[in-house]
Structure formats: structure tokens, C-alpha cells
Coordinates of C-alpha atoms and ligand atoms in Angstrom, one line a residue:
M6 CA 64.5 84.3 49.8
S7 CA 62.9 87.7 49.1
L8 CA 59.4 88.6 50.3
L9 CA 57.3 91.4 48.9
V10 CA 54.0 92.8 50.2
V11 CA 51.5 95.2 48.8
G12 CA 48.7 96.4 51.0
S13 CA 47.5 99.3 53.1
V14 CA 49.5 101.5 55.4
A15 CA 46.9 103.3 57.5
F16 CA 45.8 105.3 60.4
D17 CA 43.3 103.2 62.5
T18 CA 40.8 104.3 65.0
V19 CA 39.9 101.3 67.1
E20 CA 37.6 100.6 70.0
T21 CA 37.8 97.4 72.1
H22 CA 36.7 96.4 75.6
A23 CA 40.2 97.7 76.7
G24 CA 39.7 101.2 75.4
R25 CA 39.8 103.4 72.3
R26 CA 42.8 104.7 70.2
E27 CA 42.5 107.3 67.5
D28 CA 44.7 107.6 64.4
V29 CA 47.2 105.0 65.5
L30 CA 49.5 103.3 63.0
G31 CA 47.8 100.4 61.2
G32 CA 47.2 98.9 57.8
S33 CA 47.4 95.4 56.4
A34 CA 50.9 95.9 54.9
T35 CA 52.3 97.5 58.1
F36 CA 51.3 94.6 60.3
F37 CA 52.4 92.1 57.7
S38 CA 55.8 93.6 57.1
T39 CA 56.6 94.2 60.8
A40 CA 55.6 90.6 61.6
A41 CA 57.5 89.1 58.7
S42 CA 60.6 91.2 59.5
F43 CA 61.3 88.9 62.5
F44 CA 62.1 86.1 59.9
V45 CA 63.3 87.8 56.7
P46 CA 63.8 91.3 55.2
V47 CA 60.6 92.6 53.5
R48 CA 60.0 94.7 50.4
L49 CA 57.0 97.0 50.9
V50 CA 54.8 98.5 48.2
A51 CA 52.1 101.0 49.3
V52 CA 51.2 104.7 49.4
V53 CA 50.8 107.2 52.2
G54 CA 49.6 110.8 52.3
D55 CA 51.7 113.8 53.2
D56 CA 50.2 113.6 56.7
F57 CA 52.2 110.5 57.4
P58 CA 55.1 111.0 59.8
E59 CA 58.6 110.2 58.6
S60 CA 59.2 108.5 62.0
H61 CA 56.9 105.6 61.1
I62 CA 58.8 105.1 57.9
T63 CA 62.2 105.2 59.7
E64 CA 60.8 102.6 62.2
L65 CA 59.9 100.2 59.4
Q66 CA 63.3 100.7 57.8
S67 CA 65.0 99.9 61.2
R68 CA 63.3 96.5 61.1
G69 CA 64.7 95.6 57.7
V70 CA 61.7 96.7 55.7
D71 CA 62.8 98.1 52.3
T72 CA 60.5 101.1 51.7
A73 CA 61.7 101.9 48.2
G74 CA 58.2 101.0 47.0
L75 CA 56.4 103.2 49.5
Q76 CA 55.2 106.3 47.7
T77 CA 54.2 109.5 49.4
Q78 CA 51.4 111.4 47.5
P79 CA 49.7 114.7 48.3
G80 CA 46.6 114.0 50.3
K81 CA 45.5 112.0 53.2
T82 CA 46.7 108.5 54.3
F83 CA 44.2 105.6 54.2
R84 CA 42.0 105.6 57.3
W85 CA 40.0 102.7 58.9
E86 CA 37.7 102.8 61.9
G87 CA 36.5 99.7 63.6
R88 CA 34.9 98.4 66.8
Y89 CA 35.1 95.0 68.4
D90 CA 31.9 93.9 70.3
D91 CA 33.2 90.4 70.0
L92 CA 37.0 89.9 69.9
N93 CA 36.7 87.6 66.9
E94 CA 35.0 90.1 64.6
A95 CA 35.6 93.7 63.8
T96 CA 32.7 95.9 62.8
T97 CA 33.9 98.4 60.2
L98 CA 32.6 101.9 61.1
D99 CA 34.4 103.8 58.4
T100 CA 36.8 103.2 55.5
Q101 CA 38.5 106.2 53.7
L102 CA 40.6 105.0 50.8
N103 CA 42.1 108.6 50.4
V104 CA 45.5 108.3 48.5
F105 CA 44.8 104.7 47.6
E106 CA 42.0 105.8 45.3
H107 CA 44.4 107.0 42.6
F108 CA 47.4 104.8 43.5
K109 CA 49.3 103.2 40.6
P110 CA 51.7 100.6 42.1
Q111 CA 55.0 100.8 40.3
L112 CA 57.6 98.3 41.5
P113 CA 61.1 99.9 42.1
P114 CA 64.0 98.2 40.2
G115 CA 64.8 94.8 41.7
F116 CA 61.4 94.2 43.3
E117 CA 60.1 92.3 40.2
D118 CA 62.2 89.2 41.0
S119 CA 60.6 88.7 44.4
D120 CA 60.3 85.0 45.3
Y121 CA 57.4 85.2 47.8
V122 CA 54.6 87.7 47.3
F123 CA 51.9 88.7 49.7
L124 CA 48.9 90.6 48.3
A125 CA 47.6 91.9 51.6
N126 CA 44.1 93.2 52.0
I127 CA 43.7 96.2 49.6
D128 CA 41.7 96.9 46.4
P129 CA 41.9 93.7 44.4
V130 CA 42.6 95.8 41.2
L131 CA 45.9 97.0 42.9
Q132 CA 46.7 93.4 44.0
G133 CA 46.4 92.3 40.3
Q134 CA 48.5 95.2 39.1
V135 CA 51.3 94.3 41.5
L136 CA 51.1 90.6 40.5
D137 CA 51.4 91.6 36.8
Q138 CA 54.8 93.1 37.5
I139 CA 56.3 90.1 39.3
R140 CA 58.4 87.9 37.0
N141 CA 58.7 84.4 38.4
P142 CA 57.5 84.0 42.0
R143 CA 57.8 80.8 43.9
L144 CA 54.6 81.4 45.9
V145 CA 51.9 84.1 45.8
A146 CA 49.5 84.5 48.7
L147 CA 46.5 86.8 49.0
D148 CA 44.3 88.2 51.9
T149 CA 41.1 90.1 51.5
M150 CA 38.0 91.1 53.5
N151 CA 34.2 91.5 53.3
F152 CA 34.5 95.1 52.1
W153 CA 35.7 93.8 48.7
I154 CA 33.7 90.5 48.7
Q155 CA 30.5 92.3 49.3
D156 CA 31.2 94.7 46.4
V157 CA 30.7 97.8 48.5
I158 CA 32.4 99.5 45.5
P159 CA 30.8 97.9 42.4
G160 CA 33.1 95.7 40.3
K161 CA 35.6 94.8 43.1
L162 CA 34.2 91.3 43.6
E163 CA 34.8 90.5 40.0
A164 CA 38.4 91.9 40.2
L165 CA 38.9 89.9 43.4
K166 CA 37.8 86.6 41.8
A167 CA 40.2 87.3 38.8
V168 CA 43.2 87.8 41.1
I169 CA 42.2 84.8 43.4
A170 CA 42.4 82.6 40.3
R171 CA 46.2 83.5 40.0
V172 CA 47.4 82.8 43.6
D173 CA 48.7 79.7 45.3
L174 CA 47.5 80.5 48.8
L175 CA 44.5 82.4 50.1
F176 CA 44.0 83.7 53.6
V177 CA 40.4 84.4 54.7
N178 CA 38.4 84.3 57.9
D179 CA 35.5 82.0 58.3
K180 CA 32.9 84.7 57.6
E181 CA 34.7 85.8 54.5
A182 CA 35.0 82.2 53.3
Q183 CA 31.2 81.8 53.6
L184 CA 30.6 85.0 51.7
L185 CA 33.0 84.2 49.0
S186 CA 31.9 80.6 48.5
G187 CA 28.2 80.8 49.4
E188 CA 28.7 77.8 51.7
D189 CA 28.1 77.9 55.5
N190 CA 30.1 74.8 56.2
V191 CA 33.8 75.6 56.5
V192 CA 35.0 72.3 54.8
L193 CA 32.7 72.8 51.8
A194 CA 33.6 76.5 51.7
A195 CA 37.3 75.7 51.6
E196 CA 36.7 73.1 48.8
K197 CA 34.8 75.6 46.7
I198 CA 37.5 78.2 47.1
R199 CA 40.2 75.8 46.2
E200 CA 38.2 75.2 42.9
M201 CA 38.5 79.0 42.3
G202 CA 42.3 78.7 42.0
P203 CA 44.4 78.6 45.2
K204 CA 45.9 75.1 46.0
T205 CA 46.0 76.1 49.7
V206 CA 43.3 77.9 51.6
V207 CA 43.9 79.1 55.2
I208 CA 40.7 79.8 57.1
K209 CA 41.4 82.1 60.1
R210 CA 39.1 81.6 63.1
G211 CA 40.2 84.3 65.5
E212 CA 40.8 82.9 69.0
F213 CA 40.1 79.4 67.7
G214 CA 43.1 79.4 65.5
A215 CA 43.2 78.4 61.8
L216 CA 42.5 75.5 59.4
I217 CA 44.8 75.0 56.5
F218 CA 43.2 73.1 53.6
G219 CA 45.7 71.9 51.0
E220 CA 46.8 69.1 48.7
N221 CA 47.8 67.0 51.7
G222 CA 44.6 67.3 53.7
I223 CA 43.7 69.5 56.6
F224 CA 45.9 70.9 59.3
A225 CA 44.5 72.6 62.4
V226 CA 46.6 75.2 64.3
P227 CA 45.3 76.6 67.5
A228 CA 45.6 80.2 68.7
M229 CA 47.7 80.6 71.8
P230 CA 45.3 80.7 74.8
L231 CA 46.0 84.2 76.3
E232 CA 44.8 85.7 79.6
R233 CA 44.3 89.1 78.1
V234 CA 43.5 90.2 74.6
V235 CA 43.7 94.0 74.2
D236 CA 43.2 94.6 70.4
P237 CA 42.7 92.0 67.7
T238 CA 43.5 94.5 64.9
G239 CA 46.3 93.2 62.7
A240 CA 46.1 89.6 64.0
G241 CA 45.2 88.3 60.5
D242 CA 48.0 90.2 58.8
S243 CA 50.6 89.3 61.5
F244 CA 49.5 85.6 61.2
A245 CA 50.2 85.9 57.4
G246 CA 53.5 87.8 58.2
G247 CA 54.8 85.1 60.5
F248 CA 53.6 82.4 58.1
L249 CA 55.1 83.8 54.9
G250 CA 58.2 85.1 56.7
F251 CA 58.9 81.6 57.9
L252 CA 58.3 80.1 54.4
A253 CA 60.6 82.7 52.8
A254 CA 63.3 82.1 55.4
S255 CA 63.2 78.4 54.8
G256 CA 62.8 78.6 51.0
R257 CA 60.6 75.5 51.1
N258 CA 56.9 75.0 50.5
D259 CA 56.4 71.3 51.3
A260 CA 53.6 70.1 53.6
D261 CA 55.7 69.9 56.8
T262 CA 57.2 73.4 56.3
L263 CA 53.6 74.7 55.7
R264 CA 52.7 73.3 59.1
R265 CA 55.6 74.9 60.9
A266 CA 54.9 78.2 59.1
A267 CA 51.3 78.1 60.3
V268 CA 52.5 77.7 63.9
A269 CA 55.0 80.6 63.3
G270 CA 52.1 82.7 62.1
S271 CA 49.9 81.8 65.0
V272 CA 52.7 82.6 67.5
T273 CA 53.4 86.0 65.9
A274 CA 49.7 86.9 65.9
S275 CA 49.4 85.9 69.5
F276 CA 51.8 88.8 70.5
V277 CA 50.1 91.5 68.3
V278 CA 46.8 91.2 70.1
E279 CA 48.4 91.8 73.5
D280 CA 48.4 95.6 72.9
F281 CA 47.0 98.3 70.6
S282 CA 48.3 98.9 67.1
L283 CA 51.9 97.6 66.6
D284 CA 52.9 98.4 70.2
R285 CA 53.6 94.9 71.3
L286 CA 55.7 94.2 68.2
K287 CA 58.0 97.1 69.2
T288 CA 59.2 95.3 72.3
L289 CA 59.1 91.8 70.8
D290 CA 62.3 89.8 70.1
K291 CA 63.1 86.6 68.2
G292 CA 63.8 84.8 71.5
Q293 CA 60.2 85.4 72.7
I294 CA 58.9 84.1 69.4
S295 CA 61.1 80.9 69.7
E296 CA 59.9 80.4 73.3
R297 CA 56.2 80.6 72.4
Y298 CA 56.9 78.3 69.4
S299 CA 58.2 75.7 71.8
A300 CA 55.2 76.2 74.1
F301 CA 53.0 75.4 71.1
R302 CA 54.7 72.0 70.8
D303 CA 53.4 71.2 74.3
L304 CA 50.0 72.7 73.6
V305 CA 49.2 70.3 70.8
R306 CA 51.3 67.2 71.9
I307 CA 49.2 64.0 71.7
P308 CA 50.9 61.1 73.6
E309 CA 51.1 57.8 71.6
Ligands
LIG30 P1 43.4 92.4 60.3 O1 44.7 91.8 60.3 O2 42.4 91.6 59.4 O3 42.9 92.7 61.7 O4 43.5 93.8 59.5 C1 43.5 95.0 60.1 C2 44.1 96.1 59.2 O5 43.4 96.2 58.0 C3 43.8 97.5 59.8 O6 45.0 98.0 60.4 C4 43.2 98.4 58.7 O7 43.9 99.6 58.5 C5 43.3 97.5 57.5 N1 42.1 97.6 56.7 C6 40.8 97.6 57.1 N2 39.9 97.7 56.0 C7 40.7 97.7 54.9 C8 40.4 97.8 53.5 N3 39.2 97.9 53.0 N4 41.5 97.8 52.6 C9 42.8 97.7 53.1 N5 43.1 97.6 54.4 C10 42.1 97.6 55.3

């Protein structure tokens, strides 16, 4: 089954307890498509500036990412700067939309029939414009962040609520769920968000894993306990990449498949945080993903 993503392709400057990296490859769509490419080929829709190296595009293509929907426009690539005082939460120091400010997503021929769609964290107006062009998707998922929920640019919260009403599955972290719903309690927050449209709400809780609230109740997936976390950037997008990549590969959306997909997401994210930027994904292979997936079975096994 085909999987399409729209989101940011970025240069990130990141500071964690392990060090600082300037202008490294990042972006919600970059992490998502690289993570999902371990499961299925991915169609990417985004924009970069003329400062973006061709080698990054070739690298994505070599992983089975179709970049026909990646435009290059005159100007600078999107830039984000963040710091982690606590590994579960990034503090945004700077966001420069740059070429995304005037981006008009236009799906290349053939992309409109995508079965699975991920509206990764980006301007909710752009998320809506991409969704308008998709013909008959089997499942649409969306991720967002406090930048849009807090209406830093006026009007974006309204646009976000409009697009949330049209999706099947929403990914948010616990802080974003609180902001979006006005509820501090995670269960009540998920309930309120489900009333806004999505049948399934995935609440990401950093090193504590994720809770999936759906029609069949609640499923808890842990995060893999790791000895060393270097950089949490991209964990959320890689979680979504593993999750939707798994669903698209199986072509099923039933409750058991959703549970397996959540584990696939958690496994994929657990690798990304082991190094800066996408560095760990460059050396990762499918065998290592399967091995850690099996380790998860043991991690959560409850004897009769
Ligand atoms: P996460 O998976 O939540 O850690 O997402 C990290 C990625 O989100 C970074 O690589 C950033 O480039 C990207 N990002 C941060 N802020 C924004 C924003 N406002 N819009 C789109 N992408 C963003």
C-alpha cells in the first residue's frame, strides 16, 4: 500500500546533554520518511531552499523515498533550533519558516491515490491543502506541535482544528494534548480530542512510551529502556514513521494490527534517539528492527 507524507525538511540546530550540532539534517517529513522507508516506499511532499545539498535528496531516494513532490525554491530551507534541558521536552529557541512561507503543495501525478497519508508537523493550512488533493485514502494521520496550537501565528489554531476534524488518527505529546483539549488529565484530554474528529488518538510520552486511545479501549506501549539517549529530536516523527509504515505494509487497520504498529513505531524511535540527526538511521537495518521488536515481546510479557 502507498504511503504519502507532507511535512518539514529542515536544517536543525540542536543542543542536548551530549553536545551541540548546527544545521544538521532534520524536519518532520525527513525523520518520518526515513523511518517509514524500513517498511514501505514513501512519497514525500515538501519544499527546500536552494541552499539544500543534492546529496541529502539522493540519500532519501536511495532509501526508497519518492521525491517527485519535493520542490526546490529560491531562498532558504526551513530552520529550527531547540534545546533539551529535559530529554522528554524540547525548548524551541528559533523557528524560521523560510521557503515554507509561500509554499503551495502540488501533488505530482499519481500521488493523489495514496492509501495512507501522514500530515506531519507543518503549517496546518498546508496539511489541509494536501488532504484536499487526496482522492480516497484508507487512513489519514496527523501530527502537530505547540507552535501551531498556541497560535504563535494568528489563525493557525483554527486551521489546525479544521484539519484535525478530517483525520482518522492524531499523534500528539502529553503537553500538546493538554493545550489542545484544555484538560490536564491524559484520559480526559484524549476523550475530548476524539470528540474533535479522530477515532484514534496517540499520546506520546517521551521515555515513558505512548498511550493509544481508540474504539477498542486503551493500549500502552513502552519506550525501549536505553542506557544512553543522545538526541530525542525526531523521535515523535520516527515513531509515526514506524507506526504508519507498518500499517501500510500490512494494509490492515484492525485493533491488533494497530498494537503491532505502535510497537514498530516505538522500536524505530528507540534507534533514532541513540545519535544526533538521522545518523543512527543511516547504519540501521531491518534485522536490528526485528531483533528489538522481539525484545519488546519480552519487555511486556505478563505470565498467566
Ligand atoms: P519531533 O519528532 O517531534 O522531535 O520533531 C522534530 C523535527 O520537527 C525537527 O527536525 C524540526 O525540524 C521539526 N520542526 C520543529 N518545529 C517545527 C514547525 N513549527 N513546523 C514544522 N516542523 C518543525
